[in-house]
Every structure is written in C-alpha cells, then in structure tokens.
Amino acid sequence: MFSNFSCKEERSSVSESNIANQNGSHPNLILTQNSVSKIKSQLGNVPVFDATLAAVKQDVDLAIKAGIDVPIPKDMAGGYTHTQHTLNYKNMQKAGVLFQLLEDEKYAIYVRDMLLEYAKLYPTLNRHPQERSYARGKFFWQCLNDSNWLTYTSQAYDCIYDWLPKEQSDYLNKSFFRPYADFLSIETPKYFNRIHNHSTWGNVSVGMIGLVMDDDELVNRALYGLKNIDIDNNALDNDGGYIYDKDGKAGFLSNLDSPFSPDGFYTEGPYYQRYAMYPFMIFAEALQNKKPELKIFEYKDGVLLKAVDALLNLTDANGEFFPLNDGQKGMSYFTSSLVSVVDIAYHYGNQKPELLSVAKAQNAVQLNAAGLDVAIGLRDGKEKPFIKKSMELTDGAKGDEGAVGILRYNDDNNTVGLVMKYTGQGLSHGHYDKLSFSLYEDGEEVIQDYGLSRFVNVEQKNGGGYLKENKTFAKHTIAHNTVTQNETSHFNYDFAVGSNNHSEKYLFDASNPNVQIMSAKETNAYPGTNFHRTMLLIKDAEHKKPYVLDLFKISSEKENQYDFPYYYFGQIISTSFDYKAEKNLAELSDKNGYQHLWKEAQGKAEADHIQFTWLNNRTFYSITSATSNNDDIILARIGANDPKFNLRRDPAIIISKKNTKSTVFASIIESHGDYDPVAEKANMAYSQFKAIKVVVDNKAYTALELEFKSGVSRVFILSNGNAAKDAKHTLKINGKNYEWSGSYYFK
Amino acid sequence: MFSNFSCKEERSSVSESNIANQNGSHPNLILTQNSVSKIKSQLGNVPVFDATLAAVKQDVDLAIKAGIDVPIPKDMAGGYTHTQHTLNYKNMQKAGVLFQLLEDEKYAIYVRDMLLEYAKLYPTLNRHPQERSYARGKFFWQCLNDSNWLTYTSQAYDCIYDWLPKEQSDYLNKSFFRPYADFLSIETPKYFNRIHNHSTWGNVSVGMIGLVMDDDELVNRALYGLKNIDIDNNALDNDGGYIYDKDGKAGFLSNLDSPFSPDGFYTEGPYYQRYAMYPFMIFAEALQNKKPELKIFEYKDGVLLKAVDALLNLTDANGEFFPLNDGQKGMSYFTSSLVSVVDIAYHYGNQKPELLSVAKAQNAVQLNAAGLDVAIGLRDGKEKPFIKKSMELTDGAKGDEGAVGILRYNDDNNTVGLVMKYTGQGLSHGHYDKLSFSLYEDGEEVIQDYGLSRFVNVEQKNGGGYLKENKTFAKHTIAHNTVTQNETSHFNYDFAVGSNNHSEKYLFDASNPNVQIMSAKETNAYPGTNFHRTMLLIKDAEHKKPYVLDLFKISSEKENQYDFPYYYFGQIISTSFDYKAEKNLAELSDKNGYQHLWKEAQGKAEADHIQFTWLNNRTFYSITSATSNNDDIILARIGANDPKFNLRRDPAIIISKKNTKSTVFASIIESHGDYDPVAEKANMAYSQFKAIKVVVDNKAYTALELEFKSGVSRVFILSNGNAAKDAKHTLKINGKNYEWSGSYYFK
C-alpha cells in the first residue's frame, strides 16, 4: 500500500538471496562486523554466552511460530496492545542478534516483516488515544515507551540493514524511522528536551536510529538537544516536575552532566538510575563503536563507569535497590537491562573481576563483544566477590549538593546496611525527606523507606501508573524516617523550593569498621530551624549484633511540634511506656500525609527514655530512645483516607514533641534476638540496653550516654560545628574530662 | 545434707571405678544393652547417626563446660529459671545417651551430679510460686513442664542406673523420683487423670520413671489412671476445657482410645498432636522394649503408627502443621521431638521408605536402635519421596464424629492444599469453626486459618501463655472461613454444647485427580439452621492452575444474618463492586469476635456475582462469588479492641446476607497469575472467570454454573441428600436434561 515491498511473498523472494551480498558496514552499533566474527569463532566454548544464546533462540523461535502481531494502539500499560508492542521490540532486537550470530535468514525475515507492518501502521496513527501523559506517544500511551521501542528496534534494524535491499531500507528510513525520530524530538520538545530519565530515553532512541541510518543530524540532536525552540519554563510533567531545565540544557551529554554526580550517583535515585542506565550505556557502546573519537566512556572523568559501580552499591544484600525517592521495591540488579550495563562496564572499563560475580549471579550476558568478554572471564574463573562497602555518594552535577551515605557491616553472622539520604531534591521523582534513613539486615527491611505508591504495569491499579497516594502520602515527609515540623512537609512540599536546596554533608568516616559514622545538616527545609542528623553503625564487644546510634539535633528559636517516626514491620512485643489503644480509629491529622495515618494508640513517655520491642521475620528488634516526660508516643498505621486500598497497612511508632524549641532525638536501634517457631524458643528476646541519655547538648557539643544492661556504658560526643579530623577537643561531663581529636568521641 | 552423696569430690572418687561393675539390666527403656552393642559396632559407618551423635556431643560438652545450674524455680515460660530447667532435662537425656555410646564417664558424672542437685532441691519446694496454672508444678509453673522434665530425665537415669552405686539409686528412687511421680499423679489428679495432652505427658512421665525403677505400681498408674478418686465433673482448666472425662476414663491407654480416631487423627488438632506424639511414642518404645507382651504398637489396630502417618499428612508443602484449633504457625515436622517419632514409626512399623525421606529432611535421628535403623536405611539409599495425598481423617474414638478433609493437587507447577474441618470440638483447644477451611499454594497460605493468639515462650507476651484474644477472637467463629449466624458463634460459644456435637461427613471423593470433592453437614451449630458445605479442588483444561469451588448451602425456616468471611493476605488489586472506605474505623460489632474486626469499607454487591482480586507474595488471586443485589460486602481487618497489640492486622472480605432464610454462598477461589518486580511484569493479572451463578437450589439439588471469560462454561450439580455412588439422578435445568450417577455432576 505504502510501497512495493508490502507484499510478503514478493519480499521473501526478492531478499532471500541477498545475504552478505551487500558489502555494507552494518552491523556497527552494538554488534560490529568484527565482533560477530570473533563471537562465531568462540561459540560452543563460552558457557554463559552459549546458554544465553540458546535461551534467546528459544524465545524468538516461539515468537516466530506465534506469528507477527502489530495491533492498533489502544491500551494503557499492562493492557494487551501495550504488552504486545513491548514484546515486539524485545523480540526484534533478539532476532537481529540471532540473524547475525546464527546466519539463519528466518530471523532477518521476521524483523523485516515486523518492521514493514510498523511502517504501514505508523502513518495512520495520531497520538495514542489514552490521554493520561504529558507527552503521548504513537504505539504507546507515552513517548517514553515509544523510545524504548525505538532504542531496541534500532539494534534489530542495524543487524539486518545490509541484508535488506537498498530500496527497502530507504523506504523504512524515509517513511518510518526519520519521521518517527522527528516525532519523538521536534514534535514533542517537552519530552525530548529535558534533564530527566524520560529525555535520556528520547535522546538515545533518536541517536541510535541516527547512527543506524548514518543520519548525523539526528545523532547531533540526540547528543546536544533541540536548539531554538519555544519553551514554557513553568510547564510541569505528570509527576509534578519541571519539564525544562532552567539553564536550557538538553540532550544526551547534558543528561550525563547534570543528573549524575561525579561519583556516579543519579539524582532521581537508584530505581530510576537503573531505568536510565540501559539507554546511557547502550548508546555509549554504540557511540564508542561508531564514533570512538567522542571518547564517551571518558566523558566527565569516566562518569558512566562510575555510575554503574554506584548503582550496584545502592542495593541491599539481595541486590535490590534502595527505594529512595520514587522506587518500586523488589527491583534488583538482576533485571535484564542491567545485564547489558554490567557487561558494557566490564568490557569498556578495566575488566573489574568483581563485576564478573554480578554477571555470574545474573546468569546471562549481552550477546555481543562485551558479553563475550564477560563469558570468557567467567569461563576462565576470573571473578572476585562483589563486596559492598560503606561509601558516600555525592549528589549534584559538581558533587556539592549533599550525598547518600551507606554504612555497612558484614561478617559471617551479620549483613547490615544503613542508608541515609542528604541529597538534593531528585527532580520530579524526589521525595520530601531530608536526612531520612532506612535500615536493612540480611537483605530484609528493618526500618523501611516506603518507596513509591504504584503498581508498575498492573493495569487494574490506575493503568500501572502512579497512584494518587504517591503525592498525598509517599512523597510527604511524615511517610519517612525523619522529622516533620508542625505537621508540614519539608520546603512546605514546594517543588521549586525543594529543587533549589539540598542538605549539606558534615561528616562521613567508615575507616573504623566497628564505629562508622555519617552526619549531615539541613537548614532550609524549615526556615529558622536547623536539623543535624548523625548516624553510627557500631559493632560493640558488648553486643552480639551491630546496632545503630541515631542522633537528630534540632535548633530553633521558635516553639514547634516535631514528629519523628520509625516505620518498623511486624508485631509489638513490649513497650516501656503505657499507652491507650483507640476504641475508634481516626486520621492522625488532616493533611501533608498525616491524613493517611491511623492513630492506633497513644501514650506519654513519662520517663527520660522509652524502649519499644517488636518481632518481625522471626527476629526481635528494639528501639531505645531518649525522651522527655511529656513526649507523646503514637502508634500509627498507614491506610487512612485510602479509598482504593492503594497503600500498604504498615505500622510506625512516632515520638512527638510539642511546644519545643531546640531539642535532640537520640535513639539506639538494635536487632538482638530471634524466635524459632519449630523449637518454640525465644533467644535474646530482650534489648541489651538499659537506657540512652542526652548528657550534654549545646551549640558546640552533643553527648550521649548508652547504658547496657550488663552495666557497661558508652559515651558518644559529637562536635556539632567542627568536623575537622585534626581538631582537638576537651569537654567536662559530670566532672569527668573527655579529650579527643577529630569530630567525635566514642568509647 | 540429704545424703552422704552430696559432696562432689567424694562422689567422683567413689563412683568413677564403678563402670560396668554392676551387671544390671539397664539401660532397658529407649536404649537397651543389645542395641547399645549394635550401635557401637556401626559407629563411623552410618552418616546421619554419626552426625547427630557429633552434634549432641558438642552440645553436651559445652553444657558440661558451663557447669551445673539448678536454680530455685521462679519464672514463667520464657524466663530464666524455666529455660534453665528445660535445658537441664534436655542435656541430661543427651548425656545419658553419650555415656552409653561413647563410654566416657564424664557424661554419667554430669547426669548424676545434676540429679543429686535436683534431689536436694526437690524436698524444699512447694508448688511453683507462679499461680497461673490449674495444676502448678514444682520446677515449672505447670505440671506439664515437670512431666516433660521427668520423661526426658527418666531416659538419662536409665542410662546411668547400673553405673550408680545401689545406695545412690536407692536414695534417688526413694527421696526424689517416687515422691515426684506421686506428686504428678496422686497429688494432682486433676492434671493426671484427664483425657488431654497434658495428662498424656503426666501418664508417660510417671510410667517412664516407673519402668526405670521397676516400679509396677507407677507403670500401672500410668497405663490405667488413678482409681477411686474424688472428682468434680464440672471443673475446668486454664483453657476452659473440662478436666475430667464424663465416662471417668483416664491413663495412657484411655488417652490412646479416645482423642485418637481409628485413622490416627488426634481430636485437639495437629499442633497438639505433634506435642503429644513424642510422649505417646517414647513411652510406647519403652513399653515395647520392657513389656513387649503389651504389644503396644498393635493397640487399637495400630493407631500409634497410623497417627504418625496422619500427623505427617496434616502439613503444608513445607511440612508446617495446619493450625487447626489452637495451633502456632510455623511449627513443622522438623521439630526435634518428631525426629524420634518418625524413627520409632519406621523401626516399629513396616520400615516405610517414605518415612526415610522425612528423616532425611530432618537430618537427624534418635540415638538408639530406631535411629540406627533409619540411618542405615538412609545410608543404603532406601528412601522414597513422602508424597502427601488427598485424604479424609475421621475424628472421634470410633471414627464417627466427623473428619478433616484434605484435597491436594500436585504437579510440576502447582502444589495446592485445601483443608476443611468438619470434626468434633477438639477438647479445650478446639475452635468454634464448623465447616471452616484454609487454602495453601506452594506452602504459602492463600486463605488462612488464624491459628492461636499466643507467642509460645515469649515471656513479654503474657509469660508465653495464651493471650486473652485467643478466647475473645481466635476461637470465635467469625475468625474463621465459615458462616456465623446472627453475629453469634457456633453452639453459642458453649463448650459443653460444642463438645456434645460434631459435624457429619457427607462425601469425600478424591479418585479423580482433576475433580476432587469433599462435603459435610452441620446441623447443631445453630438450632433450626442446617449448613452443608461442599468444596472441590478442580484442575480444568481451561485454567492453568487448580481452582477451588466452594458451595455453602444454608437451610433455615427463620430469617437470619449470615456472615461469610475469606481471610486473605496482601493488597487489593480490584473489585467488581463499589464500596466506600470508612473515614473513621469502628469495630464491626461488639461481641463474639466481631469486636476485634475493624470495618475498613463497605459496599453492596448490586449484582448476581462479585469479583475480588488481590496480590500477595507476587501472586494474583481472585474470588468470584454468587451474590444477591442486596448483599453487603465488608472489607475488614483484625485489630480492633486489642489493647496490647496481640493480634495480627490481617484483612478479610466478608459477604453478609441479612434477613435471609435459606440461601447459598457459592464461590470460586483461584490463583491465576504472578507479578515479577524485576521484570515489572504482571502475568495473567485478571481472573479467568466471568461469573458464577446458582442455577438451581432446592432440597434435593444445588446447581452452579461457572463461566470462563473464554466463553466456556461448567455446570456443577450436587445431590444434597443422596451421596451414594451408584445413585442415578436426572435434573432439567433451563430446558436441558442432566443425567448422572453418583453424588455430583461436573462438566
């Protein structure tokens, strides 16, 4: 209809004798002519590569058997047409690789026939009928998914490009791919010209097809963004983020400059970094193969390779990403897109043997030179364990906009991870949770970060998209393990203000594995109030397990209410304080996320410390916290005002101080025992601590005393203003002189 | 002080040359002189036995190093003195075995020294200071634990009996063991003379020490109970159960007669059967060794061996017991006491090779002839898989008081277990839940039985004892997946009435693995109302997974309210009906367990069927249920009026019919898809069913139509009054004639 290649029979007969008849240069993106030769020579001799290839062949053979299905776009994510178009690009990409490596023309025919169906469909389409997105696509409800499609399909097209008669590739280039690339860029600038993971995909998809077609205009558009366009600087996307960067930056390189810190931390958070890493790395690989003069892997001091390392470290013991900002729990570095990312990092980096152990766990490789390299490394037993260490990952393009701190303790019995967030806002996926933290033990959440409120790709739940409660609860401060002042979220929940600010690193020192410390300040979340949080992960001879010391110092001239939650899991075993359970449940308050918390019970501390013990996953945990007599203790549960049951019914304990100026929250969080339901034995069911006390708190110093039940005590003193390693300090507490060098004392 | 053996130094020097000097007959209970010789000849050649022995040796060597600690009794369960005395009897039992098998006298010395400490302490003690129990013990808060102590310690005593100088064994017999046995029997008849798991332990402990001491009076007391005692027939124990059997039965043999059905089902339920099996089997083993003329393993047509088989079948795919009646979740056949039970059943039964696979998973054996036999079987590779099959286990001494039905479907992809309870009351641990059920998939609960409300041995939770909410919630009907009439529990929650009644089996047929059915009636729970529940486990060509068909027919002349809950887990994905979430939560009603349910949301069915889909453990489930327009649908959650947070906050959906006489609840429960958070893919997230309809319901027949979304339909017809296999039926439905033989039609 649109060309003389639309008749299947004719096409087959024209093309099938064409293989290797064109002495073109393709493939030259992800596979290259050289790498194809090398791979072929190794097949049968590289177990992980061979196994991946066999699995891919099985998938595609089934897909070919099932036949080509290119439905008219209709559904939201999770629906039939969405799922089918997603399947199509994945199968085409795989089929392209199979054609190159196995030399079986049926795979080329499959890609070609499907492409011709798409080329036929494309001109008939307006924007997708679902109107939910700020940037509606063609085959999908949002351009983002169209760019996924084009990024994968470009690879397939590259693999059959030389095999296709020139008339056919000309036809596809002119009638389909170039218009499609223009659609995703020129026709949708608010999608293409952002600093955002969406735009990265947009840039990469346009760049990848540009590289296939040798269309430098597209490649440059991808690298440097659209120029001279009319923009509305205040336009917002679906997630409430700004569409345009205030400095007018756009394009792939700008998306490398700005959301990435020099340490490779991606400001949106690990869940979105995982999503963005594939296009970043796959385009970098293509550029390195086709335009090596760009030296893309050396860009910004090698930030792409650092980013892979950072991302792998932003995970719990099971490889699942910390759900900072908007992040869906359960996503891990075993996701298929990270197979390519790890392989590319290995191949184009310094063949770090630690990456091989991740690849080994992934048990699959990218089917190209990078994957071959990894498979050979694995075959030859070169891998070393990837041991996650304590580290601080700075945020901000220049690394001066706060950081994420990760303290870890690993030995034969314990795998503890403590994550503290003192970053910038994190673009539109950021949460209002300055100085928040989460705690992991053996890959299980002990004190959780709620993550996002969304069921990705579950169609029944708002088409798989973000749920209302993401904005009304999950992003709010009270949903996090940090302090909310006067029942109002940080920066008054104002995205513009939040985006202009970030927390400040104060101290990070993991050099002593038994006393690791991180500390940061936040002075802008509430004007007139300064926060300073310090967290330690301590392995003490007095305690079988590592424990957390948590010091949250607040300075203010005005009286405020400070609410300080810990989101634990499981069942309450004992409390040192009396409380009264509510006969009827009501929301805790009426806005800023509080409306989603049921108040289940309330009590008063009535003591200078409280203790709270719970049981989860057959493990006993306790929080011991310094209090004032008059502090309210609230036992809360998520789920109020949740008309569609979108939220998980998880519990929290909230310490609330009212009419308070400056103060300190100081707590010990410990895992201390376990319950065996088969032996019916409770082992170490009680906290090992008797109390925690604030013994000094002034501008210069805060000192805490930790009392074990054994009678042993520890003193922790923090210099609140001088974090210098060589500073000398002396302080008299209760008649005893303490002298030390450096920012803190612990003994 | 109490004898001339109280000086440690003297004792050691007197006894250490005594080994094998006495040509006595001990050991002759669990170990025998013959079996000890045989074991010694095999050591080093029976891997599981050797490994168990090495582990036991390590435990005891550590205990010996730690020294003997026999504290003055003080604490409740979970507390220090309770835990120490428990440890002591376990260590003594192990040390006795080690002495026999390893011939190292230090183990005999350890047992002797500890026994002398106990003998010294015993006469100084009144009943335990904790006053919680109806039958307070000496070393423990309840006699039950003292009997545990004596049952294990008897074995240790048997092992060193011949090694001890006669003066010393005479002293222990007269000053300690005989008085202690009298204390547990004559002095505490309300504990000793019951039909109850407590008394089984009581009987066995007295019998075991009697066998060691060759004290036939004690052995007979154990076997036949106390005679001619004054009893109060209405006395109740801590759990609200009757203390004395109405027919005056007592003793070990009566405890075998009555709580066990001929199929080996123990009326209290599997959790307590697990607890009782050890004393039953260990005493049987001792009797078989010492009084083989009793032929104890042939008693009641071999009920002990049948009971082991029944118990192993009352478990999910992970070997965890179904928590029918009072049962703590997580208890499994990997508990150490069941190691002995399985080994004894293997040795004294017919060496069933399926038992070896359980023993293999337990990875430990009893250190005697039975365990050796198992270890040899394992070494020689004789084991066969223990495949749990569908079965009906009758209840009642004669097997005519209802039953538990278990339907299972196992193939490479599915492990489904459906458990329906139509038994008698189950003594004092019984719940008021006639015709209740629970559903398991791959060892995970899909529709849960709540189990008990208790944290066994967690001292902070009421000393590890039963919690108030066990009586106010867990035992009530509304806590179970069955029908509550007029917000009142079955038998009006009257233990006497409940104990006089039981449900009636109607039909059990698992002969067709693709259509398995069980059906039972309950006519006494609510006078004037008849319940008839039928559950099918169906593997249909139209569905990838097995599904449950649940038909609950109610006949009544009066108008009533019928509440029908399903206790699911996880998050709601979609509902076919509209509902309104409550702004504030209140109890569902004010008594009979309803006071512990929050009403989270309510809606009306407004259709002839509803559909409810949820996500748990990354799996999608749906209930499709026939309704009337006016049915209320309530989304509830456990946890109201729970001042100590003793209850789990688990959800339920309740279908409620008001002002209704006779009616039918008909539902399909299906597991139909899964969610992969790494691929972010929802696979088969929608129910495969369109609807379920009640097409006929009269006295003779109930017919349901199940409509798949594919367009395929199934018809199920049940003959409500004639379950005969050879009965011929015809029924015209909507003009179509159905003819079949047997109780039901499904096609």
Coordinates of N, CA and C in Angstrom, one line a residue, chain A residues 123-191:
Chain A
P123 N 2.0 5.7 9.7 CA 1.4 6.9 9.1 C -0.1 7.1 9.4
T124 N -0.7 6.0 9.9 CA -2.2 6.0 10.1 C -2.5 6.5 11.5
L125 N -1.4 6.7 12.3 CA -1.7 7.0 13.7 C -1.6 8.4 14.1
N126 N -2.5 8.9 14.9 CA -2.3 10.1 15.6 C -1.6 9.8 16.9
R127 N -1.6 10.8 17.8 CA -1.1 10.4 19.2 C -2.0 9.4 19.8
H128 N -1.4 8.6 20.7 CA -2.2 7.5 21.4 C -3.5 8.0 22.0
P129 N -4.5 7.1 21.9 CA -5.8 7.6 22.4 C -5.9 7.8 23.9
Q130 N -5.1 7.1 24.6 CA -5.1 7.4 26.1 C -4.5 8.7 26.4
E131 N -5.2 9.6 27.1 CA -4.8 11.0 27.2 C -4.1 11.3 28.5
R132 N -3.5 10.3 29.2 CA -3.0 10.5 30.5 C -1.7 11.2 30.5
S133 N -0.9 11.1 29.5 CA 0.5 11.5 29.6 C 0.7 13.0 29.1
Y134 N 1.7 13.7 29.7 CA 2.0 15.0 29.2 C 2.7 14.9 27.8
A135 N 3.1 13.7 27.4 CA 3.8 13.5 26.1 C 3.3 12.2 25.6
R136 N 2.2 12.2 24.9 CA 1.6 10.9 24.4 C 2.4 10.4 23.2
G137 N 2.5 9.1 23.1 CA 3.3 8.5 22.1 C 2.5 8.1 20.9
K138 N 3.0 7.2 20.1 CA 2.3 6.6 18.9 C 1.9 5.2 19.2
F139 N 2.8 4.3 19.5 CA 2.5 2.9 19.7 C 2.1 2.7 21.2
F140 N 2.5 3.7 22.0 CA 2.3 3.6 23.5 C 1.6 4.9 24.0
W141 N 1.1 4.8 25.2 CA 0.4 5.9 25.8 C 1.4 7.1 26.1
Q142 N 2.7 6.8 26.2 CA 3.6 7.9 26.4 C 4.8 7.7 25.6
C143 N 5.4 8.8 25.1 CA 6.6 8.8 24.3 C 7.7 7.9 24.9
L144 N 7.8 7.9 26.2 CA 8.8 7.1 26.8 C 8.9 5.7 26.3
N145 N 7.7 5.1 26.2 CA 7.7 3.7 25.8 C 8.0 3.6 24.3
D146 N 7.6 4.6 23.5 CA 8.0 4.6 22.1 C 9.5 4.7 22.0
S147 N 10.1 5.4 22.8 CA 11.6 5.5 22.8 C 12.2 4.2 23.2
N148 N 11.6 3.5 24.2 CA 12.1 2.1 24.5 C 12.1 1.3 23.2
W149 N 10.9 1.4 22.5 CA 10.7 0.6 21.3 C 11.8 0.9 20.3
L150 N 12.1 2.2 20.1 CA 13.0 2.6 19.0 C 14.4 2.3 19.4
T151 N 14.8 2.4 20.7 CA 16.1 2.0 21.1 C 16.4 0.6 20.8
Y152 N 15.5 -0.3 21.1 CA 15.7 -1.7 20.9 C 15.6 -2.0 19.4
T153 N 14.6 -1.4 18.8 CA 14.4 -1.8 17.3 C 15.6 -1.3 16.5
S154 N 16.2 -0.2 16.9 CA 17.4 0.3 16.1 C 18.4 -0.8 16.0
Q155 N 18.6 -1.5 17.1 CA 19.6 -2.6 17.1 C 19.2 -3.7 16.2
A156 N 18.0 -4.0 16.1 CA 17.5 -5.0 15.2 C 17.7 -4.6 13.7
Y157 N 17.4 -3.3 13.5 CA 17.5 -2.8 12.2 C 18.9 -2.8 11.7
D158 N 19.8 -2.4 12.6 CA 21.2 -2.4 12.3 C 21.7 -3.8 11.9
C159 N 21.1 -4.8 12.5 CA 21.6 -6.2 12.2 C 21.1 -6.7 10.9
I160 N 20.0 -6.1 10.3 CA 19.5 -6.6 9.0 C 19.7 -5.6 7.9
Y161 N 20.3 -4.4 8.3 CA 20.4 -3.3 7.4 C 21.1 -3.7 6.1
D162 N 22.2 -4.3 6.1 CA 22.9 -4.6 4.9 C 22.2 -5.8 4.1
W163 N 21.5 -6.5 4.9 CA 20.7 -7.7 4.2 C 19.5 -7.2 3.4
L164 N 19.0 -6.1 3.9 CA 17.8 -5.5 3.2 C 18.2 -4.9 1.8
P165 N 17.4 -5.1 0.8 CA 17.6 -4.4 -0.4 C 17.6 -2.9 -0.1
K166 N 18.4 -2.1 -0.8 CA 18.5 -0.7 -0.5 C 17.2 0.0 -0.6
E167 N 16.4 -0.4 -1.6 CA 15.0 0.3 -1.7 C 14.3 0.1 -0.4
Q168 N 14.4 -1.0 0.2 CA 13.6 -1.3 1.4 C 14.1 -0.5 2.6
S169 N 15.5 -0.4 2.7 CA 16.0 0.4 3.9 C 15.7 1.9 3.6
D170 N 15.8 2.3 2.3 CA 15.5 3.7 2.0 C 14.0 4.0 2.4
Y171 N 13.2 3.0 2.0 CA 11.7 3.2 2.3 C 11.5 3.3 3.8
L172 N 12.1 2.4 4.6 CA 11.9 2.4 6.1 C 12.5 3.7 6.7
N173 N 13.7 4.1 6.2 CA 14.3 5.3 6.7 C 13.4 6.5 6.5
K174 N 13.0 6.7 5.2 CA 12.3 7.9 4.9 C 10.8 7.9 5.4
S175 N 10.2 6.7 5.2 CA 8.7 6.7 5.5 C 8.4 6.5 7.0
F176 N 9.4 5.9 7.7 CA 9.1 5.5 9.0 C 10.1 6.1 10.1
F177 N 11.3 5.6 10.0 CA 12.2 5.9 11.1 C 12.6 7.4 11.2
R178 N 12.8 8.1 10.1 CA 13.1 9.5 10.3 C 11.9 10.3 10.8
P179 N 10.7 10.0 10.2 CA 9.5 10.7 10.8 C 9.3 10.4 12.2
Y180 N 9.5 9.1 12.6 CA 9.3 8.7 14.0 C 10.3 9.4 14.9
A181 N 11.6 9.5 14.5 CA 12.6 10.2 15.3 C 12.2 11.7 15.4
D182 N 11.7 12.3 14.3 CA 11.3 13.7 14.4 C 10.1 13.8 15.4
F183 N 9.2 12.9 15.3 CA 8.0 12.9 16.2 C 8.5 12.9 17.6
L184 N 9.4 12.1 18.0 CA 9.9 12.0 19.4 C 10.7 13.1 19.8
S185 N 11.2 14.0 18.9 CA 12.0 15.1 19.2 C 11.4 16.4 18.9
I186 N 11.5 16.8 17.6 CA 10.9 18.1 17.2 C 9.5 18.3 17.5
E187 N 8.7 17.2 17.3 CA 7.3 17.3 17.5 C 6.9 17.2 19.0
T188 N 7.8 16.8 19.8 CA 7.5 16.6 21.3 C 8.6 17.2 22.1
P189 N 8.9 18.5 21.9 CA 10.1 19.0 22.6 C 10.0 18.9 24.1
K190 N 8.8 19.0 24.7 CA 8.7 19.0 26.1 C 9.1 17.6 26.7
Y191 N 9.1 16.6 25.8 CA 9.5 15.3 26.2 C 11.0 15.1 25.9

